[in-house]
mmCIF file of C-alpha atoms and ligand atoms in Angstrom:
data_model
loop_
_atom_site.group_PDB
_atom_site.id
_atom_site.type_symbol
_atom_site.label_atom_id
_atom_site.label_comp_id
_atom_site.label_asym_id
_atom_site.label_seq_id
_atom_site.Cartn_x
_atom_site.Cartn_y
_atom_site.Cartn_z
ATOM 1 C CA MET A 6 31.026 -8.280 -47.066
ATOM 2 C CA THR A 7 32.785 -10.897 -44.959
ATOM 3 C CA ALA A 8 31.194 -11.859 -41.631
ATOM 4 C CA PRO A 9 33.288 -10.875 -38.604
ATOM 5 C CA LEU A 10 35.295 -13.719 -37.096
ATOM 6 C CA ASP A 11 33.508 -15.298 -34.113
ATOM 7 C CA THR A 12 36.313 -15.188 -31.554
ATOM 8 C CA SER A 13 34.069 -16.621 -28.830
ATOM 9 C CA ALA A 14 33.924 -20.006 -30.582
ATOM 10 C CA PRO A 15 36.530 -22.497 -29.348
ATOM 11 C CA ALA A 16 39.381 -22.943 -31.819
ATOM 12 C CA SER A 17 39.154 -26.330 -33.493
ATOM 13 C CA LYS A 18 41.807 -28.728 -32.223
ATOM 14 C CA PRO A 19 44.642 -29.664 -34.567
ATOM 15 C CA ARG A 20 44.369 -33.192 -35.943
ATOM 16 C CA PRO A 21 46.728 -35.538 -34.069
ATOM 17 C CA ALA A 22 49.772 -36.795 -35.931
ATOM 18 C CA PRO A 23 49.530 -40.387 -37.152
ATOM 19 C CA PRO A 24 50.991 -43.037 -34.861
ATOM 20 C CA ILE A 25 54.594 -44.135 -35.362
ATOM 21 C CA ALA A 26 54.380 -47.530 -33.676
ATOM 22 C CA LEU A 27 51.793 -50.263 -33.233
ATOM 23 C CA LEU A 28 52.145 -53.009 -30.649
ATOM 24 C CA ALA A 29 50.266 -56.087 -31.819
ATOM 25 C CA GLU A 30 49.495 -58.290 -28.815
ATOM 26 C CA LEU A 31 49.032 -61.401 -30.919
ATOM 27 C CA THR A 32 48.001 -63.521 -27.956
ATOM 28 C CA HIS A 33 47.862 -63.567 -24.178
ATOM 29 C CA ARG A 34 48.925 -67.225 -24.095
ATOM 30 C CA CYS A 35 52.399 -67.567 -22.620
ATOM 31 C CA PRO A 36 54.485 -70.436 -21.266
ATOM 32 C CA LEU A 37 56.184 -68.145 -18.744
ATOM 33 C CA ALA A 38 54.636 -66.864 -15.531
ATOM 34 C CA CYS A 39 56.716 -63.796 -14.692
ATOM 35 C CA PRO A 40 55.624 -62.485 -11.291
ATOM 36 C CA TYR A 41 55.578 -58.935 -12.756
ATOM 37 C CA CYS A 42 53.558 -59.750 -15.893
ATOM 38 C CA SER A 43 52.023 -56.539 -17.233
ATOM 39 C CA ASN A 44 49.207 -58.278 -19.087
ATOM 40 C CA PRO A 45 45.697 -57.802 -17.684
ATOM 41 C CA LEU A 46 44.602 -59.881 -14.721
ATOM 42 C CA ILE A 47 41.896 -61.436 -16.906
ATOM 43 C CA LEU A 48 43.431 -62.780 -20.105
ATOM 44 C CA THR A 49 41.891 -63.192 -23.547
ATOM 45 C CA ASN A 50 41.152 -66.803 -24.631
ATOM 46 C CA ALA A 51 42.731 -68.262 -27.748
ATOM 47 C CA ALA A 52 39.275 -68.560 -29.329
ATOM 48 C CA GLU A 53 38.789 -64.791 -29.119
ATOM 49 C CA GLU A 54 42.090 -63.909 -30.809
ATOM 50 C CA LEU A 55 42.114 -62.128 -34.161
ATOM 51 C CA THR A 56 42.619 -64.535 -37.057
ATOM 52 C CA THR A 57 45.557 -64.404 -39.441
ATOM 53 C CA PHE A 58 43.391 -62.562 -41.962
ATOM 54 C CA GLU A 59 42.212 -60.049 -39.355
ATOM 55 C CA TRP A 60 45.780 -59.334 -38.216
ATOM 56 C CA THR A 61 46.990 -58.808 -41.781
ATOM 57 C CA ASP A 62 44.123 -56.376 -42.302
ATOM 58 C CA VAL A 63 45.267 -54.504 -39.170
ATOM 59 C CA PHE A 64 48.822 -54.376 -40.573
ATOM 60 C CA GLN A 65 47.552 -52.954 -43.880
ATOM 61 C CA GLN A 66 45.430 -50.354 -42.108
ATOM 62 C CA ALA A 67 48.411 -49.453 -39.911
ATOM 63 C CA ALA A 68 50.700 -48.988 -42.910
ATOM 64 C CA ASP A 69 48.021 -46.873 -44.640
ATOM 65 C CA LEU A 70 47.720 -44.746 -41.488
ATOM 66 C CA GLY A 71 51.470 -44.058 -41.431
ATOM 67 C CA VAL A 72 52.701 -46.521 -38.809
ATOM 68 C CA LEU A 73 56.413 -47.271 -39.307
ATOM 69 C CA HIS A 74 57.236 -49.742 -36.520
ATOM 70 C CA LEU A 75 55.287 -52.901 -35.775
ATOM 71 C CA HIS A 76 56.013 -54.829 -32.588
ATOM 72 C CA LEU A 77 54.766 -58.426 -32.578
ATOM 73 C CA SER A 78 54.214 -59.157 -28.932
ATOM 74 C CA GLY A 79 52.107 -61.109 -26.453
ATOM 75 C CA GLY A 80 51.889 -63.050 -24.177
ATOM 76 C CA GLU A 81 54.331 -65.087 -26.175
ATOM 77 C CA PRO A 82 53.885 -64.432 -29.910
ATOM 78 C CA ALA A 83 55.685 -67.670 -30.823
ATOM 79 C CA VAL A 84 52.620 -69.507 -29.512
ATOM 80 C CA ARG A 85 50.833 -68.367 -32.690
ATOM 81 C CA ARG A 86 51.355 -70.968 -35.397
ATOM 82 C CA ASP A 87 50.984 -68.232 -38.045
ATOM 83 C CA LEU A 88 53.852 -66.108 -36.645
ATOM 84 C CA VAL A 89 56.068 -66.477 -39.730
ATOM 85 C CA ALA A 90 53.183 -65.664 -42.061
ATOM 86 C CA LEU A 91 52.322 -62.591 -39.986
ATOM 87 C CA ALA A 92 55.934 -61.390 -39.984
ATOM 88 C CA GLN A 93 56.139 -61.857 -43.738
ATOM 89 C CA ASN A 94 52.884 -60.011 -44.304
ATOM 90 C CA ALA A 95 54.005 -57.083 -42.154
ATOM 91 C CA SER A 96 57.346 -56.918 -43.907
ATOM 92 C CA GLU A 97 55.658 -56.896 -47.326
ATOM 93 C CA ARG A 98 53.633 -53.897 -46.186
ATOM 94 C CA GLY A 99 56.845 -51.997 -45.497
ATOM 95 C CA LEU A 100 56.553 -52.086 -41.710
ATOM 96 C CA TYR A 101 59.781 -52.327 -39.692
ATOM 97 C CA THR A 102 58.887 -55.484 -37.807
ATOM 98 C CA ASN A 103 60.194 -56.344 -34.379
ATOM 99 C CA LEU A 104 59.472 -59.583 -32.505
ATOM 100 C CA ILE A 105 59.231 -59.310 -28.707
ATOM 101 C CA THR A 106 59.675 -62.827 -27.377
ATOM 102 C CA SER A 107 60.783 -64.975 -24.465
ATOM 103 C CA GLY A 108 62.308 -67.311 -27.064
ATOM 104 C CA ILE A 109 60.228 -70.225 -25.762
ATOM 105 C CA GLY A 110 58.432 -71.772 -28.721
ATOM 106 C CA LEU A 111 61.082 -70.759 -31.267
ATOM 107 C CA THR A 112 63.075 -73.456 -33.021
ATOM 108 C CA GLU A 113 66.183 -73.080 -35.163
ATOM 109 C CA ARG A 114 64.095 -73.650 -38.269
ATOM 110 C CA ARG A 115 61.474 -71.115 -37.212
ATOM 111 C CA VAL A 116 64.149 -68.498 -36.537
ATOM 112 C CA ARG A 117 65.538 -69.027 -40.059
ATOM 113 C CA GLU A 118 62.022 -68.795 -41.510
ATOM 114 C CA LEU A 119 61.402 -65.536 -39.634
ATOM 115 C CA ALA A 120 64.642 -64.070 -40.981
ATOM 116 C CA ASP A 121 63.737 -65.189 -44.505
ATOM 117 C CA ALA A 122 60.252 -63.694 -44.045
ATOM 118 C CA GLY A 123 61.808 -60.258 -43.574
ATOM 119 C CA LEU A 124 61.671 -59.889 -39.785
ATOM 120 C CA ASP A 125 63.875 -56.900 -38.961
ATOM 121 C CA HIS A 126 64.694 -57.252 -35.281
ATOM 122 C CA VAL A 127 64.196 -59.376 -32.158
ATOM 123 C CA GLN A 128 63.855 -58.410 -28.499
ATOM 124 C CA LEU A 129 64.605 -61.400 -26.292
ATOM 125 C CA SER A 130 63.646 -61.289 -22.625
ATOM 126 C CA ILE A 131 66.214 -62.568 -20.135
ATOM 127 C CA GLN A 132 65.084 -62.667 -16.528
ATOM 128 C CA GLY A 133 68.396 -63.213 -14.741
ATOM 129 C CA VAL A 134 72.054 -64.104 -15.168
ATOM 130 C CA ARG A 135 72.025 -67.441 -13.303
ATOM 131 C CA PRO A 136 69.866 -70.303 -14.625
ATOM 132 C CA ALA A 137 68.139 -71.209 -11.349
ATOM 133 C CA ASP A 138 67.338 -67.589 -10.483
ATOM 134 C CA ALA A 139 66.281 -66.694 -14.026
ATOM 135 C CA ASP A 140 63.945 -69.685 -14.176
ATOM 136 C CA ARG A 141 62.408 -68.765 -10.835
ATOM 137 C CA TYR A 142 61.826 -65.154 -11.970
ATOM 138 C CA ALA A 143 60.243 -66.444 -15.202
ATOM 139 C CA GLY A 144 58.223 -69.228 -13.575
ATOM 140 C CA TYR A 145 59.610 -71.583 -16.232
ATOM 141 C CA GLU A 146 62.064 -74.371 -15.583
ATOM 142 C CA GLY A 147 64.815 -74.657 -18.197
ATOM 143 C CA GLY A 148 63.973 -71.261 -19.667
ATOM 144 C CA TYR A 149 67.423 -69.689 -19.222
ATOM 145 C CA ASP A 150 69.250 -72.459 -21.085
ATOM 146 C CA ARG A 151 66.694 -72.354 -23.873
ATOM 147 C CA LYS A 152 67.078 -68.580 -24.229
ATOM 148 C CA MET A 153 70.862 -68.936 -24.562
ATOM 149 C CA THR A 154 70.301 -71.442 -27.375
ATOM 150 C CA VAL A 155 67.750 -69.199 -29.081
ATOM 151 C CA ALA A 156 70.146 -66.230 -28.892
ATOM 152 C CA GLY A 157 72.695 -68.331 -30.793
ATOM 153 C CA TRP A 158 70.159 -69.121 -33.514
ATOM 154 C CA LEU A 159 69.259 -65.436 -33.806
ATOM 155 C CA ALA A 160 72.921 -64.530 -34.241
ATOM 156 C CA ASP A 161 73.375 -67.278 -36.857
ATOM 157 C CA ALA A 162 70.356 -65.937 -38.746
ATOM 158 C CA GLY A 163 71.804 -62.407 -38.683
ATOM 159 C CA LEU A 164 68.844 -60.969 -36.785
ATOM 160 C CA PRO A 165 69.707 -57.844 -34.763
ATOM 161 C CA LEU A 166 69.112 -58.458 -31.069
ATOM 162 C CA THR A 167 67.984 -56.365 -28.121
ATOM 163 C CA VAL A 168 68.010 -57.971 -24.682
ATOM 164 C CA ASN A 169 65.022 -57.064 -22.509
ATOM 165 C CA ALA A 170 65.921 -57.250 -18.832
ATOM 166 C CA VAL A 171 63.316 -56.403 -16.224
ATOM 167 C CA CYS A 172 65.028 -55.565 -12.955
ATOM 168 C CA HIS A 173 63.661 -55.692 -9.438
ATOM 169 C CA LYS A 174 64.694 -56.108 -5.838
ATOM 170 C CA GLN A 175 66.063 -59.616 -6.325
ATOM 171 C CA ASN A 176 68.169 -59.148 -9.465
ATOM 172 C CA MET A 177 69.231 -55.488 -9.389
ATOM 173 C CA GLY A 178 72.625 -56.425 -8.029
ATOM 174 C CA ASP A 179 73.256 -58.391 -11.239
ATOM 175 C CA ILE A 180 72.909 -55.471 -13.670
ATOM 176 C CA GLY A 181 76.647 -55.418 -14.428
ATOM 177 C CA ALA A 182 76.616 -59.151 -15.207
ATOM 178 C CA MET A 183 73.487 -58.697 -17.344
ATOM 179 C CA LEU A 184 75.286 -56.077 -19.448
ATOM 180 C CA GLU A 185 78.179 -58.487 -19.971
ATOM 181 C CA LEU A 186 75.777 -61.277 -20.908
ATOM 182 C CA ALA A 187 74.055 -59.049 -23.490
ATOM 183 C CA ILE A 188 77.418 -58.264 -25.093
ATOM 184 C CA ARG A 189 78.386 -61.964 -25.121
ATOM 185 C CA LEU A 190 75.115 -62.770 -26.885
ATOM 186 C CA GLY A 191 75.852 -60.191 -29.590
ATOM 187 C CA ALA A 192 73.103 -57.748 -28.612
ATOM 188 C CA ARG A 193 73.466 -54.205 -29.908
ATOM 189 C CA ARG A 194 71.003 -52.834 -27.382
ATOM 190 C CA ILE A 195 69.684 -53.692 -23.945
ATOM 191 C CA GLU A 196 66.521 -52.423 -22.319
ATOM 192 C CA ILE A 197 66.833 -52.401 -18.555
ATOM 193 C CA ALA A 198 63.368 -51.667 -17.252
ATOM 194 C CA THR A 199 62.652 -51.507 -13.552
ATOM 195 C CA VAL A 200 59.485 -53.420 -12.812
ATOM 196 C CA GLN A 201 56.293 -51.367 -13.179
ATOM 197 C CA PHE A 202 53.525 -52.006 -10.699
ATOM 198 C CA HIS A 203 50.692 -52.585 -13.132
ATOM 199 C CA GLY A 204 48.809 -55.869 -13.411
ATOM 200 C CA TRP A 205 50.290 -58.934 -11.761
ATOM 201 C CA ALA A 206 53.334 -57.130 -10.273
ATOM 202 C CA GLU A 207 51.161 -55.607 -7.559
ATOM 203 C CA LYS A 208 50.557 -59.151 -6.195
ATOM 204 C CA ASN A 209 54.320 -59.555 -5.674
ATOM 205 C CA ARG A 210 55.069 -56.040 -4.548
ATOM 206 C CA GLN A 211 57.119 -56.885 -1.475
ATOM 207 C CA SER A 212 59.166 -59.446 -3.394
ATOM 208 C CA LEU A 213 59.901 -57.061 -6.269
ATOM 209 C CA MET A 214 60.063 -53.460 -5.022
ATOM 210 C CA PRO A 215 63.699 -52.301 -4.842
ATOM 211 C CA THR A 216 64.978 -50.092 -2.056
ATOM 212 C CA ARG A 217 65.924 -46.491 -2.703
ATOM 213 C CA ALA A 218 69.590 -47.429 -2.099
ATOM 214 C CA GLN A 219 69.400 -50.123 -4.788
ATOM 215 C CA VAL A 220 67.896 -47.649 -7.233
ATOM 216 C CA ILE A 221 70.600 -45.047 -6.574
ATOM 217 C CA GLU A 222 73.311 -47.658 -7.077
ATOM 218 C CA THR A 223 71.704 -48.951 -10.285
ATOM 219 C CA ASN A 224 71.376 -45.424 -11.670
ATOM 220 C CA ALA A 225 75.117 -44.951 -11.151
ATOM 221 C CA ILE A 226 76.007 -48.332 -12.703
ATOM 222 C CA VAL A 227 73.914 -47.555 -15.774
ATOM 223 C CA ALA A 228 75.392 -44.067 -16.172
ATOM 224 C CA ALA A 229 78.944 -45.422 -15.977
ATOM 225 C CA ALA A 230 78.152 -48.310 -18.341
ATOM 226 C CA ARG A 231 76.640 -45.955 -20.900
ATOM 227 C CA ALA A 232 79.923 -44.064 -21.057
ATOM 228 C CA ARG A 233 82.091 -47.205 -20.993
ATOM 229 C CA LEU A 234 80.102 -49.158 -23.594
ATOM 230 C CA LYS A 235 79.449 -46.323 -26.042
ATOM 231 C CA GLY A 236 79.684 -47.760 -29.551
ATOM 232 C CA THR A 237 79.317 -51.346 -28.232
ATOM 233 C CA LEU A 238 75.953 -51.524 -26.507
ATOM 234 C CA VAL A 239 73.108 -49.014 -26.423
ATOM 235 C CA ILE A 240 71.468 -48.988 -22.981
ATOM 236 C CA ASP A 241 67.829 -47.963 -22.613
ATOM 237 C CA TYR A 242 66.929 -47.618 -18.966
ATOM 238 C CA VAL A 243 63.585 -47.190 -17.230
ATOM 239 C CA PRO A 244 64.339 -46.226 -13.594
ATOM 240 C CA ALA A 245 62.120 -47.178 -10.657
ATOM 241 C CA ASP A 246 59.467 -44.506 -10.733
ATOM 242 C CA HIS A 247 58.060 -45.090 -7.232
ATOM 243 C CA HIS A 248 61.423 -43.859 -5.935
ATOM 244 C CA SER A 249 61.599 -40.904 -8.359
ATOM 245 C CA ARG A 250 60.715 -37.242 -7.936
ATOM 246 C CA PHE A 251 59.074 -36.906 -11.345
ATOM 247 C CA PRO A 252 57.015 -39.380 -13.357
ATOM 248 C CA LYS A 253 57.890 -40.946 -16.672
ATOM 249 C CA ALA A 254 56.346 -39.557 -19.865
ATOM 250 C CA CYS A 255 54.228 -42.665 -20.248
ATOM 251 C CA MET A 256 53.731 -43.592 -23.933
ATOM 252 C CA GLY A 257 55.290 -40.212 -24.750
ATOM 253 C CA GLY A 258 51.853 -38.795 -23.985
ATOM 254 C CA TRP A 259 48.453 -40.457 -24.343
ATOM 255 C CA GLY A 260 47.428 -41.081 -27.954
ATOM 256 C CA SER A 261 50.466 -39.220 -29.274
ATOM 257 C CA SER A 262 52.682 -41.699 -31.079
ATOM 258 C CA GLY A 263 51.729 -45.295 -30.416
ATOM 259 C CA LEU A 264 48.862 -47.683 -29.895
ATOM 260 C CA ASN A 265 48.245 -51.270 -28.807
ATOM 261 C CA VAL A 266 45.935 -53.814 -30.355
ATOM 262 C CA THR A 267 44.782 -56.473 -27.891
ATOM 263 C CA PRO A 268 44.584 -60.149 -28.922
ATOM 264 C CA SER A 269 40.855 -59.766 -29.584
ATOM 265 C CA GLY A 270 41.215 -56.504 -31.538
ATOM 266 C CA ARG A 271 40.500 -53.693 -29.073
ATOM 267 C CA LEU A 272 42.581 -50.583 -29.684
ATOM 268 C CA LEU A 273 44.257 -49.104 -26.608
ATOM 269 C CA PRO A 274 46.415 -46.008 -26.101
ATOM 270 C CA CYS A 275 48.611 -48.085 -23.725
ATOM 271 C CA HIS A 276 48.738 -51.639 -22.412
ATOM 272 C CA ALA A 277 46.981 -50.847 -19.121
ATOM 273 C CA ALA A 278 44.327 -48.480 -20.464
ATOM 274 C CA GLU A 279 41.492 -50.912 -19.730
ATOM 275 C CA THR A 280 42.071 -50.309 -16.013
ATOM 276 C CA ILE A 281 40.437 -46.887 -16.512
ATOM 277 C CA PRO A 282 36.832 -47.927 -16.001
ATOM 278 C CA HIS A 283 34.965 -45.035 -17.609
ATOM 279 C CA LEU A 284 36.666 -45.443 -21.004
ATOM 280 C CA THR A 285 35.228 -47.624 -23.753
ATOM 281 C CA PHE A 286 37.634 -49.124 -26.264
ATOM 282 C CA GLU A 287 36.589 -49.807 -29.825
ATOM 283 C CA ASN A 288 37.484 -52.894 -31.813
ATOM 284 C CA VAL A 289 39.101 -53.128 -35.256
ATOM 285 C CA ARG A 290 36.554 -55.825 -36.027
ATOM 286 C CA ASP A 291 33.901 -53.070 -36.022
ATOM 287 C CA THR A 292 35.652 -49.764 -36.721
ATOM 288 C CA PRO A 293 38.558 -48.794 -39.000
ATOM 289 C CA LEU A 294 41.842 -48.247 -37.229
ATOM 290 C CA ALA A 295 42.200 -44.662 -38.513
ATOM 291 C CA ALA A 296 38.748 -43.710 -37.217
ATOM 292 C CA ILE A 297 39.597 -45.060 -33.761
ATOM 293 C CA TRP A 298 42.972 -43.285 -33.689
ATOM 294 C CA TYR A 299 41.632 -39.902 -34.726
ATOM 295 C CA ASP A 300 38.056 -39.834 -33.449
ATOM 296 C CA SER A 301 37.434 -42.245 -30.582
ATOM 297 C CA ALA A 302 36.555 -40.773 -27.205
ATOM 298 C CA ALA A 303 39.093 -43.023 -25.477
ATOM 299 C CA PHE A 304 42.051 -41.858 -27.590
ATOM 300 C CA ASN A 305 40.992 -38.220 -27.263
ATOM 301 C CA ALA A 306 40.366 -38.411 -23.504
ATOM 302 C CA TYR A 307 43.903 -37.427 -22.427
ATOM 303 C CA ARG A 308 45.445 -35.999 -25.579
ATOM 304 C CA GLY A 309 47.096 -32.619 -25.286
ATOM 305 C CA ASP A 310 46.703 -30.893 -21.919
ATOM 306 C CA ASP A 311 43.121 -29.554 -21.778
ATOM 307 C CA TRP A 312 42.177 -32.386 -19.417
ATOM 308 C CA MET A 313 44.874 -31.561 -16.862
ATOM 309 C CA GLN A 314 44.153 -30.464 -13.313
ATOM 310 C CA GLU A 315 46.442 -28.478 -11.033
ATOM 311 C CA PRO A 316 49.323 -28.778 -10.332
ATOM 312 C CA CYS A 317 50.000 -30.167 -13.840
ATOM 313 C CA ARG A 318 47.927 -27.530 -15.635
ATOM 314 C CA SER A 319 50.270 -24.680 -14.756
ATOM 315 C CA CYS A 320 53.495 -26.708 -14.426
ATOM 316 C CA SER A 321 56.484 -25.999 -16.651
ATOM 317 C CA ARG A 322 57.269 -29.730 -16.889
ATOM 318 C CA LYS A 323 54.010 -30.696 -18.550
ATOM 319 C CA PRO A 324 55.518 -30.763 -22.073
ATOM 320 C CA ILE A 325 58.196 -33.129 -20.689
ATOM 321 C CA ASP A 326 56.162 -35.741 -18.802
ATOM 322 C CA HIS A 327 52.544 -34.980 -19.813
ATOM 323 C CA GLY A 328 51.504 -35.352 -16.179
ATOM 324 C CA GLY A 329 52.895 -38.894 -15.974
ATOM 325 C CA CYS A 330 50.958 -42.113 -16.391
ATOM 326 C CA ARG A 331 47.136 -42.010 -16.616
ATOM 327 C CA CYS A 332 46.796 -45.623 -15.538
ATOM 328 C CA GLN A 333 49.007 -45.076 -12.500
ATOM 329 C CA ALA A 334 46.973 -41.970 -11.589
ATOM 330 C CA MET A 335 43.821 -44.106 -11.850
ATOM 331 C CA ALA A 336 45.274 -46.904 -9.735
ATOM 332 C CA LEU A 337 46.796 -44.739 -7.008
ATOM 333 C CA ALA A 338 44.694 -41.573 -6.960
ATOM 334 C CA GLY A 339 41.412 -43.026 -8.195
ATOM 335 C CA ASP A 340 41.293 -40.397 -10.964
ATOM 336 C CA ALA A 341 42.947 -40.877 -14.342
ATOM 337 C CA ALA A 342 43.163 -37.095 -14.813
ATOM 338 C CA ALA A 343 45.040 -36.555 -11.540
ATOM 339 C CA THR A 344 48.741 -35.812 -11.333
ATOM 340 C CA ASP A 345 50.665 -39.078 -11.330
ATOM 341 C CA PRO A 346 51.388 -39.662 -7.602
ATOM 342 C CA VAL A 347 55.038 -40.319 -8.475
ATOM 343 C CA CYS A 348 55.356 -36.556 -8.953
ATOM 344 C CA VAL A 349 56.784 -34.652 -6.009
ATOM 345 C CA TYR A 350 54.049 -32.017 -6.524
ATOM 346 C CA SER A 351 51.266 -34.578 -6.054
ATOM 347 C CA PRO A 352 49.648 -34.586 -2.599
ATOM 348 C CA LEU A 353 50.021 -38.382 -2.678
ATOM 349 C CA HIS A 354 53.748 -38.402 -3.412
ATOM 350 C CA ALA A 355 54.961 -38.786 0.184
ATOM 351 C CA THR A 356 52.578 -41.683 0.851
ATOM 352 C CA LEU A 357 53.714 -43.421 -2.328
ATOM 353 C CA ALA A 358 57.400 -42.926 -1.540
ATOM 354 C CA ASP A 359 56.945 -44.201 2.036
ATOM 355 C CA ALA A 360 55.106 -47.312 0.812
ATOM 356 C CA ALA A 361 57.839 -47.963 -1.761
ATOM 357 C CA GLU A 362 60.525 -47.730 0.901
ATOM 358 C CA THR A 363 58.600 -50.020 3.274
ATOM 359 C CA ASP A 364 58.037 -52.614 0.550
ATOM 360 C CA GLY A 365 61.605 -52.199 -0.660
ATOM 361 C CA ASN A 366 62.895 -53.118 2.786
ATOM 362 C CA ALA A 367 60.499 -56.044 3.226
ATOM 363 C CA LYS A 368 61.926 -59.569 3.095
ATOM 364 C CA PRO A 369 60.933 -61.169 -0.234
ATOM 365 C CA GLY A 370 58.395 -63.980 0.071
ATOM 366 C CA ALA A 371 57.547 -66.751 -2.383
ATOM 367 C CA PHE A 372 56.303 -65.401 -5.704
ATOM 368 C CA VAL A 373 52.620 -65.562 -6.550
ATOM 369 C CA TYR A 374 52.573 -66.898 -10.125
ATOM 370 C CA ARG A 375 49.700 -66.498 -12.548
ATOM 371 C CA GLY A 376 47.709 -69.724 -12.909
ATOM 372 C CA ARG A 377 49.286 -72.945 -11.752
ATOM 373 C CA PRO A 378 52.597 -73.520 -9.981
ATOM 374 C CA ALA A 379 55.681 -73.091 -12.154
ATOM 375 C CA VAL A 380 56.492 -76.776 -12.465
ATOM 376 C CA GLU A 381 53.028 -77.534 -13.873
ATOM 377 C CA ARG A 382 53.230 -74.564 -16.219
ATOM 378 C CA THR A 383 56.402 -75.975 -17.785
ATOM 379 C CA THR A 384 54.609 -79.127 -18.832
ATOM 380 C CA ALA A 385 51.534 -77.303 -20.047
ATOM 381 C CA ALA A 386 53.639 -74.839 -22.006
ATOM 382 C CA ALA A 387 55.571 -77.589 -23.735
ATOM 383 C CA ARG A 388 52.234 -79.028 -24.919
ATOM 384 C CA MET A 389 50.968 -75.611 -26.003
ATOM 385 C CA VAL A 390 53.825 -74.846 -28.394
ATOM 386 C CA ALA A 391 54.583 -78.399 -29.537
HETATM 387 FE FE1 LIG B 430 54.726 -33.409 -14.444
HETATM 388 FE FE2 LIG B 430 52.335 -32.685 -13.479
HETATM 389 FE FE3 LIG B 430 54.347 -33.169 -11.827
HETATM 390 FE FE4 LIG B 430 54.425 -31.013 -13.355
HETATM 391 S S1 LIG B 430 52.956 -31.411 -11.697
HETATM 392 S S2 LIG B 430 56.121 -32.404 -12.974
HETATM 393 S S3 LIG B 430 53.435 -31.797 -15.227
HETATM 394 S S4 LIG B 430 53.353 -34.643 -13.181
HETATM 395 FE FE1 LIG B 431 48.536 -46.357 -19.354
HETATM 396 FE FE2 LIG B 431 50.826 -45.248 -18.512
HETATM 397 S S1 LIG B 431 50.294 -47.382 -18.620
HETATM 398 S S2 LIG B 431 49.146 -44.277 -19.495
#
């Protein structure tokens, strides 16, 4: 006789799907000093970075786990002398490999080698449409001209290009010109991302936060450009969430489709996850990638919706935005399981919106750059990648 089913026992949770994408933060070293840098406030030293062998082991484990897209990122990944070898290794493992770069540290020869190694795609950051402004936003003198040269090499090598353009108070009025520049450079796609106030950006809040009027105008420009440029340029757009009514579906939901590996090998569900103090993140040097993805407490902390509080718990939008961004909830509400304060249903929404409007209307001051002043950084960076 079969024992009756114990309906009081909690149903076992379905196993999460494997990740689609892995962002490999090869290094935190970077010649630029963008005032909105999303890397942690405390950076990883070169000596702590995973070795070539350790990264290739990560790539193999990722391919075995089912990852399809690999993003080689940083900091500036071109700072790694083994970049071509890493790209080749990833390509040989069948990963669609994308390089996310400022272009600084690439040479014509290196671009050709990357193409020959099987690199599939490049995302090139461009900070502005005028050299002096772009260099000021990047904290790197001469950067704009170098990026234009690098874009030419990428086109010559036949590498598909996406332009990454972070927009903020000071350059939002140039979005139309940025779209034209992307087309001139041969890009098939542009990512226009309004600055996110994680990490270093918070130090430059009043110099970066757009006004609500700017955001409304930019939304309209992007909508019109999407229709006008259909078939010519794909436009991905991340609007300014502090001026929005509903939050973004950060990472498509925690631990749902992507993961980050830090330069020293810690696995994170998103780039800012280490700002959630009660979570512990495991390292691929100690634990297999699959075990961390499926079983670690950190990856399971905010999967699904069991962790949600009201108003998210009973909200019809929860399958759309998953309650917003956990790191933003931690930073602004002091509780990573709270409703993202961007949401109009959050008790903190009005305070957040008022602060955004106040900072949006503030006169921009001088940027606070990471590390040394920009002019010194240029010299140091040239040494670093020489
Ligand atoms: Fe999204 Fe939660 Fe706001 Fe609903 S209450 S819209 S689920 S953040
Ligand atoms: Fe961490 Fe949004 S940045 S969940």
